[in-house]
Short mmCIF file of C-alpha atoms in Angstrom, two decimals:
data_model
loop_
_atom_site.label_atom_id
_atom_site.label_comp_id
_atom_site.label_asym_id
_atom_site.label_seq_id
_atom_site.Cartn_x
_atom_site.Cartn_y
_atom_site.Cartn_z
CA UNK F 33 0.00 0.00 0.00
CA UNK F 34 1.26 3.51 -0.86
CA UNK F 35 2.14 5.20 2.42
CA UNK F 36 1.08 8.57 1.03
CA UNK F 37 -2.56 7.65 0.41
CA UNK F 38 -5.09 8.89 3.01
CA UNK F 39 -6.83 5.64 3.87
CA UNK F 40 -9.90 4.54 5.80
CA UNK F 41 -7.48 3.56 8.59
CA UNK F 42 -6.38 7.21 8.79
CA UNK F 43 -10.02 8.22 9.22
CA UNK F 44 -10.47 5.68 12.03
CA UNK F 45 -7.29 6.97 13.71
CA UNK F 46 -8.59 10.54 13.60
CA UNK F 47 -11.99 9.46 14.91
CA UNK F 48 -10.23 7.62 17.74
CA UNK F 49 -8.27 10.78 18.57
CA UNK F 50 -11.46 12.85 18.29
CA UNK F 51 -13.39 10.69 20.75
CA UNK F 52 -10.46 10.82 23.20
CA UNK F 53 -10.54 14.64 22.93
CA UNK F 54 -14.31 14.66 23.36
CA UNK F 55 -14.06 12.74 26.63
CA UNK F 56 -11.37 15.01 28.10
CA UNK F 57 -13.46 17.99 26.97
CA UNK F 58 -16.52 16.76 28.84
CA UNK F 59 -14.79 15.72 32.07
CA UNK F 60 -12.45 18.71 32.44
CA UNK F 61 -13.92 21.70 30.63
CA UNK F 62 -17.26 22.20 32.42
CA UNK F 63 -16.88 22.73 36.17
CA UNK F 64 -20.64 23.27 36.48
CA UNK F 65 -21.26 19.67 35.34
CA UNK F 66 -18.70 17.98 37.58
CA UNK F 67 -20.12 15.46 40.03
CA UNK F 68 -19.90 16.48 43.71
CA UNK F 69 -17.53 19.30 42.70
CA UNK F 70 -14.63 16.86 42.23
CA UNK F 71 -12.30 18.99 40.10
CA UNK F 72 -9.92 16.70 38.14
CA UNK F 73 -6.35 17.06 39.42
CA UNK F 74 -3.41 17.50 37.05
CA UNK F 75 0.29 17.38 37.84
CA UNK F 76 1.27 20.41 35.77
CA UNK F 77 0.04 23.64 34.18
CA UNK F 78 0.24 25.19 30.74
CA UNK F 79 0.16 29.01 30.52
CA UNK F 80 -0.81 29.05 34.22
CA UNK F 81 -3.88 26.92 33.45
CA UNK F 82 -4.36 23.43 34.87
CA UNK F 83 -3.30 20.99 32.15
CA UNK F 84 -6.54 18.96 32.28
CA UNK F 85 -8.64 22.11 31.86
CA UNK F 86 -6.28 23.34 29.11
CA UNK F 87 -6.63 20.07 27.19
CA UNK F 88 -10.36 20.15 27.93
CA UNK F 89 -10.59 23.47 26.12
CA UNK F 90 -8.75 22.04 23.12
CA UNK F 91 -10.96 18.95 23.24
CA UNK F 92 -13.76 20.91 21.53
CA UNK F 93 -11.68 20.42 18.36
CA UNK F 94 -13.19 16.92 18.25
CA UNK F 95 -16.29 18.34 16.55
CA UNK F 96 -14.18 19.89 13.77
CA UNK F 97 -12.32 16.59 13.33
CA UNK F 98 -15.56 14.62 12.96
CA UNK F 99 -16.93 17.12 10.42
CA UNK F 100 -13.66 17.19 8.46
CA UNK F 101 -13.39 13.38 8.37
CA UNK F 102 -17.05 13.22 7.38
CA UNK F 103 -16.41 15.58 4.48
CA UNK F 104 -13.42 13.54 3.32
CA UNK F 105 -15.35 10.27 3.45
CA UNK F 106 -18.45 11.66 1.76
CA UNK F 107 -16.53 13.22 -1.14
CA UNK F 108 -14.37 10.13 -1.68
CA UNK F 109 -17.56 8.06 -2.00
CA UNK F 110 -19.04 10.69 -4.31
CA UNK F 111 -15.94 10.55 -6.55
CA UNK F 112 -16.22 6.78 -6.82
CA UNK F 113 -19.93 6.94 -7.60
CA UNK F 114 -20.70 4.94 -4.45
CA UNK F 115 -22.43 7.64 -2.41
CA UNK F 116 -25.83 6.67 -1.05
CA UNK F 117 -26.75 9.57 1.23
CA UNK F 118 -30.02 8.06 2.47
CA UNK F 119 -28.33 4.78 3.36
CA UNK F 120 -25.69 6.73 5.32
CA UNK F 121 -28.38 8.69 7.13
CA UNK F 122 -30.29 5.49 7.92
CA UNK F 123 -27.12 3.84 9.30
CA UNK F 124 -26.44 6.91 11.47
CA UNK F 125 -29.99 6.81 12.82
CA UNK F 126 -29.70 3.07 13.37
CA UNK F 127 -26.61 3.63 15.55
CA UNK F 128 -28.49 6.39 17.38
CA UNK F 129 -31.59 4.27 17.99
CA UNK F 130 -29.53 1.30 19.19
CA UNK F 131 -28.15 3.44 22.01
CA UNK F 132 -31.39 5.36 22.53
CA UNK F 133 -33.62 2.36 23.24
CA UNK F 134 -31.19 1.04 25.84
CA UNK F 135 -29.88 4.07 27.71
CA UNK F 136 -32.94 6.36 27.74
CA UNK F 137 -35.23 3.72 29.36
CA UNK F 138 -32.45 2.99 31.89
CA UNK F 139 -32.45 6.71 32.73
CA UNK F 140 -36.20 6.80 33.36
CA UNK F 141 -36.25 3.49 35.25
CA UNK F 142 -33.24 3.84 37.55
CA UNK F 143 -32.12 7.48 37.58
CA UNK F 144 -35.39 9.37 37.83
CA UNK F 145 -34.90 10.56 41.42
CA UNK F 146 -31.41 11.97 41.89
CA UNK F 147 -30.02 14.70 44.18
CA UNK F 148 -28.49 17.96 42.92
CA UNK F 149 -25.00 16.54 42.46
CA UNK F 150 -23.71 19.32 40.17
CA UNK F 151 -24.38 22.99 39.51
CA UNK F 152 -26.20 22.25 36.24
CA UNK F 153 -29.23 20.82 38.01
CA UNK F 154 -31.00 20.10 34.73
CA UNK F 155 -28.53 17.26 34.22
CA UNK F 156 -29.39 15.80 37.63
CA UNK F 157 -33.14 15.71 36.93
CA UNK F 158 -33.12 14.99 33.19
CA UNK F 159 -35.10 11.75 33.56
CA UNK F 160 -37.64 12.74 36.21
CA UNK F 161 -40.57 13.64 33.98
CA UNK F 162 -41.71 11.53 31.05
CA UNK F 163 -43.57 13.10 28.14
CA UNK F 164 -44.56 11.18 25.00
CA UNK F 165 -44.11 14.19 22.68
CA UNK F 166 -40.62 14.78 24.08
CA UNK F 167 -39.85 11.09 23.59
CA UNK F 168 -40.89 11.16 19.92
CA UNK F 169 -39.03 14.43 19.30
CA UNK F 170 -35.85 12.96 20.76
CA UNK F 171 -36.30 9.65 18.96
CA UNK F 172 -36.40 11.30 15.54
CA UNK F 173 -33.54 13.64 16.44
CA UNK F 174 -35.41 16.95 16.41
CA UNK F 175 -34.70 17.43 20.11
CA UNK F 176 -31.68 16.50 22.22
CA UNK F 177 -33.24 17.13 25.64
CA UNK F 178 -32.46 13.56 26.79
CA UNK F 179 -28.75 14.06 26.12
CA UNK F 180 -27.47 17.52 25.21
CA UNK F 181 -24.46 16.07 23.33
CA UNK F 182 -26.76 14.45 20.78
CA UNK F 183 -27.23 17.84 19.08
CA UNK F 184 -24.70 16.72 16.44
CA UNK F 185 -27.16 14.27 14.87
CA UNK F 186 -29.64 16.64 13.22
CA UNK F 187 -26.99 19.06 12.00
CA UNK F 188 -24.93 16.29 10.43
CA UNK F 189 -28.02 14.86 8.72
CA UNK F 190 -28.78 18.34 7.31
CA UNK F 191 -25.25 18.80 5.95
CA UNK F 192 -25.46 15.37 4.26
CA UNK F 193 -28.71 16.37 2.59
CA UNK F 194 -27.26 19.70 1.45
CA UNK F 195 -24.26 17.88 -0.01
CA UNK F 196 -26.61 15.48 -1.82
CA UNK F 197 -28.67 18.35 -3.27
CA UNK F 198 -25.99 20.84 -4.33
CA UNK F 199 -22.62 20.27 -2.65
CA UNK F 200 -20.94 17.60 -4.72
CA UNK F 201 -21.61 19.24 -8.06
CA UNK F 202 -20.55 22.70 -6.89
CA UNK F 203 -17.28 21.47 -5.41
CA UNK F 204 -16.52 19.37 -8.46
CA UNK F 205 -16.68 22.37 -10.82
CA UNK F 206 -14.11 24.46 -8.94
CA UNK F 207 -10.42 24.21 -8.11
CA UNK F 208 -9.17 23.63 -4.56
CA UNK F 209 -8.17 27.30 -4.23
CA UNK F 210 -11.60 28.48 -5.36
CA UNK F 211 -13.40 26.08 -3.04
CA UNK F 212 -11.30 27.16 -0.05
CA UNK F 213 -11.93 30.82 -0.91
CA UNK F 214 -15.71 30.33 -0.85
CA UNK F 215 -15.52 28.25 2.34
CA UNK F 216 -13.65 31.10 4.05
CA UNK F 217 -16.16 33.68 2.75
CA UNK F 218 -19.03 31.51 4.02
CA UNK F 219 -17.42 31.29 7.46
CA UNK F 220 -16.62 35.02 7.67
CA UNK F 221 -20.08 36.16 6.60
CA UNK F 222 -22.05 33.86 8.87
CA UNK F 223 -19.75 33.92 11.90
CA UNK F 224 -18.37 37.48 11.78
CA UNK F 225 -20.60 39.69 9.60
CA UNK F 226 -24.08 38.44 10.54
CA UNK F 227 -23.62 38.90 14.32
CA UNK F 228 -22.87 42.62 13.78
CA UNK F 229 -26.55 43.01 12.88
CA UNK F 230 -27.69 41.27 16.06
CA UNK F 231 -29.85 44.19 17.18
CA UNK F 232 -31.75 44.54 13.92
CA UNK F 233 -35.31 43.26 13.59
CA UNK F 234 -34.39 41.19 10.54
CA UNK F 235 -31.58 39.33 12.33
CA UNK F 236 -33.69 38.77 15.44
CA UNK F 237 -36.45 37.28 13.31
CA UNK F 238 -33.97 35.12 11.38
CA UNK F 239 -32.57 33.75 14.63
CA UNK F 240 -36.08 32.73 15.64
CA UNK F 241 -36.57 30.91 12.34
CA UNK F 242 -36.02 27.17 12.82
CA UNK F 243 -35.01 26.49 9.23
CA UNK F 244 -32.50 29.37 9.15
CA UNK F 245 -30.87 28.10 12.34
CA UNK F 246 -30.90 24.47 11.21
CA UNK F 247 -29.87 24.87 7.57
CA UNK F 248 -27.63 27.94 7.56
CA UNK F 249 -26.59 29.61 10.78
CA UNK F 250 -26.01 27.07 13.54
CA UNK F 251 -22.70 25.15 13.65
CA UNK F 252 -21.21 27.49 11.00
CA UNK F 253 -17.46 26.94 11.64
CA UNK F 254 -17.92 23.19 12.02
CA UNK F 255 -19.95 22.93 8.82
CA UNK F 256 -17.13 24.89 7.13
CA UNK F 257 -14.79 22.11 8.31
CA UNK F 258 -17.02 19.58 6.54
CA UNK F 259 -16.74 21.52 3.28
CA UNK F 260 -12.99 21.84 3.82
CA UNK F 261 -12.82 18.05 4.16
CA UNK F 262 -14.66 17.71 0.85
CA UNK F 263 -12.30 20.18 -0.84
CA UNK F 264 -9.24 18.37 0.52
CA UNK F 265 -10.59 15.02 -0.70
CA UNK F 266 -11.48 16.34 -4.17
CA UNK F 267 -7.88 17.26 -5.00
CA UNK F 268 -6.09 14.75 -2.73
CA UNK F 269 -4.48 17.61 -0.82
CA UNK F 270 -3.72 15.63 2.34
CA UNK F 271 -1.98 12.92 0.30
CA UNK F 272 0.09 15.53 -1.57
CA UNK F 273 1.08 17.36 1.62
CA UNK F 274 2.02 14.10 3.33
CA UNK F 275 4.15 13.11 0.35
CA UNK F 276 5.99 16.46 0.34
CA UNK F 277 6.62 16.33 4.10
CA UNK F 278 7.95 12.77 3.86
CA UNK F 279 10.18 13.75 0.95
CA UNK F 280 11.67 16.57 3.03
CA UNK F 281 11.98 14.24 6.07
CA UNK F 282 9.66 16.43 8.12
CA UNK F 283 7.54 13.54 9.35
CA UNK F 284 9.15 11.98 12.42
CA UNK F 285 8.27 11.52 16.08
CA UNK F 286 9.92 14.73 17.34
CA UNK F 287 8.46 16.97 14.64
CA UNK F 288 5.03 15.34 15.05
CA UNK F 289 4.97 16.08 18.80
CA UNK F 290 6.24 19.65 18.37
CA UNK F 291 3.69 20.46 15.65
CA UNK F 292 0.78 18.94 17.61
CA UNK F 293 1.80 20.84 20.75
CA UNK F 294 2.01 24.09 18.76
CA UNK F 295 -1.43 23.46 17.24
CA UNK F 296 -2.93 23.01 20.72
CA UNK F 297 -1.33 26.23 22.00
CA UNK F 298 -2.34 28.23 18.92
CA UNK F 299 -5.90 26.88 18.99
CA UNK F 300 -6.31 27.74 22.68
CA UNK F 301 -4.87 31.22 22.09
CA UNK F 302 -7.33 32.20 19.36
CA UNK F 303 -10.97 32.94 20.13
CA UNK F 304 -13.43 30.90 18.08
CA UNK F 305 -12.98 27.71 16.11
CA UNK F 306 -12.52 29.08 12.57
CA UNK F 307 -8.82 28.33 12.94
CA UNK F 308 -9.81 24.65 12.79
CA UNK F 309 -10.31 25.06 9.04
CA UNK F 310 -6.53 25.13 8.71
CA UNK F 311 -5.23 23.56 11.92
CA UNK F 312 -7.25 20.33 11.78
CA UNK F 313 -5.95 19.22 8.34
CA UNK F 314 -2.41 19.78 9.68
CA UNK F 315 -3.32 17.85 12.83
CA UNK F 316 -4.61 14.97 10.68
CA UNK F 317 -1.27 14.59 8.89
CA UNK F 318 0.98 14.78 11.95
CA UNK F 319 -1.30 12.92 14.39
CA UNK F 320 -1.83 9.94 12.08
CA UNK F 321 1.92 9.81 11.48
CA UNK F 322 2.70 9.96 15.22
CA UNK F 323 0.17 7.25 16.10
CA UNK F 324 1.79 4.90 13.61
CA UNK F 325 5.33 5.71 14.72
CA UNK F 326 4.64 4.99 18.40
CA UNK F 327 2.93 1.72 17.46
CA UNK F 328 -0.56 2.40 18.86
CA UNK F 329 -2.43 2.56 15.54
CA UNK F 330 -4.27 -0.75 16.08
CA UNK F 331 -5.63 0.42 19.44
CA UNK F 332 -6.65 3.86 18.14
CA UNK F 333 -8.28 2.33 15.05
CA UNK F 334 -10.39 0.02 17.26
CA UNK F 335 -11.48 3.03 19.31
CA UNK F 336 -12.21 4.99 16.13
CA UNK F 337 -14.40 2.17 14.83
CA UNK F 338 -16.54 2.50 17.97
CA UNK F 339 -16.46 6.31 18.00
CA UNK F 340 -20.14 6.74 17.09
CA UNK F 341 -21.30 4.52 19.95
CA UNK F 342 -18.82 6.16 22.32
CA UNK F 343 -20.06 9.63 21.40
CA UNK F 344 -23.66 8.58 22.03
CA UNK F 345 -22.97 6.74 25.31
CA UNK F 346 -20.21 8.48 27.29
CA UNK F 347 -22.20 11.38 28.78
CA UNK F 348 -24.62 8.98 30.45
CA UNK F 349 -21.64 7.74 32.44
CA UNK F 350 -19.99 11.07 33.28
CA UNK F 351 -23.13 13.25 33.63
CA UNK F 352 -26.58 11.64 33.77
CA UNK F 353 -26.23 8.44 35.80
CA UNK F 354 -25.18 9.75 39.22
CA UNK F 355 -23.77 6.52 40.77
CA UNK F 356 -21.77 5.81 37.61
CA UNK F 357 -20.55 9.41 37.45
CA UNK F 358 -19.41 9.13 41.08
CA UNK F 359 -17.39 6.06 40.10
CA UNK F 360 -15.89 7.86 37.09
CA UNK F 361 -14.68 10.84 39.16
CA UNK F 362 -13.58 8.79 42.16
CA UNK F 363 -9.87 8.59 41.11
CA UNK F 364 -9.74 12.44 41.18
CA UNK F 365 -6.67 12.57 38.94
CA UNK F 366 -7.66 13.72 35.44
CA UNK F 367 -5.69 11.06 33.59
CA UNK F 368 -7.28 8.28 35.64
CA UNK F 369 -10.79 9.74 35.27
CA UNK F 370 -10.28 9.99 31.51
CA UNK F 371 -8.91 6.45 31.22
CA UNK F 372 -11.75 5.00 33.29
CA UNK F 373 -14.36 6.80 31.19
CA UNK F 374 -12.63 5.68 27.97
CA UNK F 375 -12.55 2.04 29.09
CA UNK F 376 -16.13 1.90 30.39
CA UNK F 377 -17.50 3.70 27.34
CA UNK F 378 -15.59 1.45 24.94
CA UNK F 379 -16.76 -1.69 26.73
CA UNK F 380 -20.36 -0.44 26.66
CA UNK F 381 -20.02 0.33 22.94
CA UNK F 382 -18.77 -3.19 22.21
CA UNK F 383 -21.53 -4.74 24.32
CA UNK F 384 -24.20 -2.71 22.49
CA UNK F 385 -22.96 -4.03 19.14
CA UNK F 386 -22.76 -7.61 20.44
CA UNK F 387 -26.30 -7.34 21.84
CA UNK F 388 -27.76 -6.29 18.51
CA UNK F 389 -25.77 -8.88 16.55
CA UNK F 390 -27.12 -11.58 18.88
CA UNK F 391 -30.64 -10.15 18.65
CA UNK F 392 -30.43 -10.13 14.85
CA UNK F 393 -29.23 -13.74 14.85
CA UNK F 394 -32.10 -14.83 17.10
CA UNK F 395 -34.68 -13.01 14.95
CA UNK F 396 -33.34 -14.68 11.80
CA UNK F 397 -33.61 -18.07 13.49
CA UNK F 398 -37.20 -17.41 14.59
CA UNK F 399 -38.67 -15.76 11.47
CA UNK F 400 -38.43 -18.78 9.09
CA UNK F 401 -40.47 -20.87 11.54
CA UNK F 402 -43.35 -18.41 11.25
CA UNK F 403 -43.51 -18.56 7.46
CA UNK F 404 -46.59 -20.22 5.99
#
């Protein structure tokens, strides 16, 4: 295999890294969600900020990584003529429903009467009151009131539909430079220009409009990362950059670590996430190289393959199920809390898949017997 080609394994590696960042983001970034006010302890500081909190801030980059990888994968499939958007959406919903029908009932059955164990009391009492309309709204992904981190679902479905309707053809007709130019303009207008009119009647009315928020305005910088992923995939930019860096011997363990550290510092020093448009593609090249050089690619790939389940499950353990959250934060040290959450979430993700495989096998065994 050509070492320069950006493969499906690279995507799994980046998803594995993204889910690791997501977990550190959720256990260290939000003090108002921490169980029993157990602030994770770190052994060092960066820029006078506790290292766990500092990495927790950077962990938000996970969203940009998922959008970028999604854009790469979608455009590669589009190029090969193998893109079935509705099948991809169905598979995403299937993963969502598999977790939903297990963990939401558990919440209502066993965690419907919990004390105020964190400052964000809504988390503590999320599963106290059952409402059938709320259940349906959450089940189809219009609402994420059962788990606030499930907001990603509806926005990702919308971006897939937009790509299916207009995105692929538009990107295909333009060069990489032109596509990047329009992606930057899109980001600037919607993230920087529009908010300057925040006090106008028109903007206030637009913000109240569900379709405007869903289709255009919300998640702007992250959606821009999706389009950047498409543009990178169209012209094989990541492969070309990787090839040039290897040719100049700029891909090695030391350089990888230095570049990744610099990206974290730069990202945390700049307000907003628009920088991710440029920093995440660089992170992809150096992080995938580092993971392979330190011989942990197989482990990270396995985690990446379960990243969807882990995204859907992990906050039940660190936020919504109080006794489990107590267990997660019991070690107090950030690295141990993170490792425990990673392990428990991964195990739960594997068990969910095994459960449905077994259920499918049993159904297949039963159905033929009922045929006339």
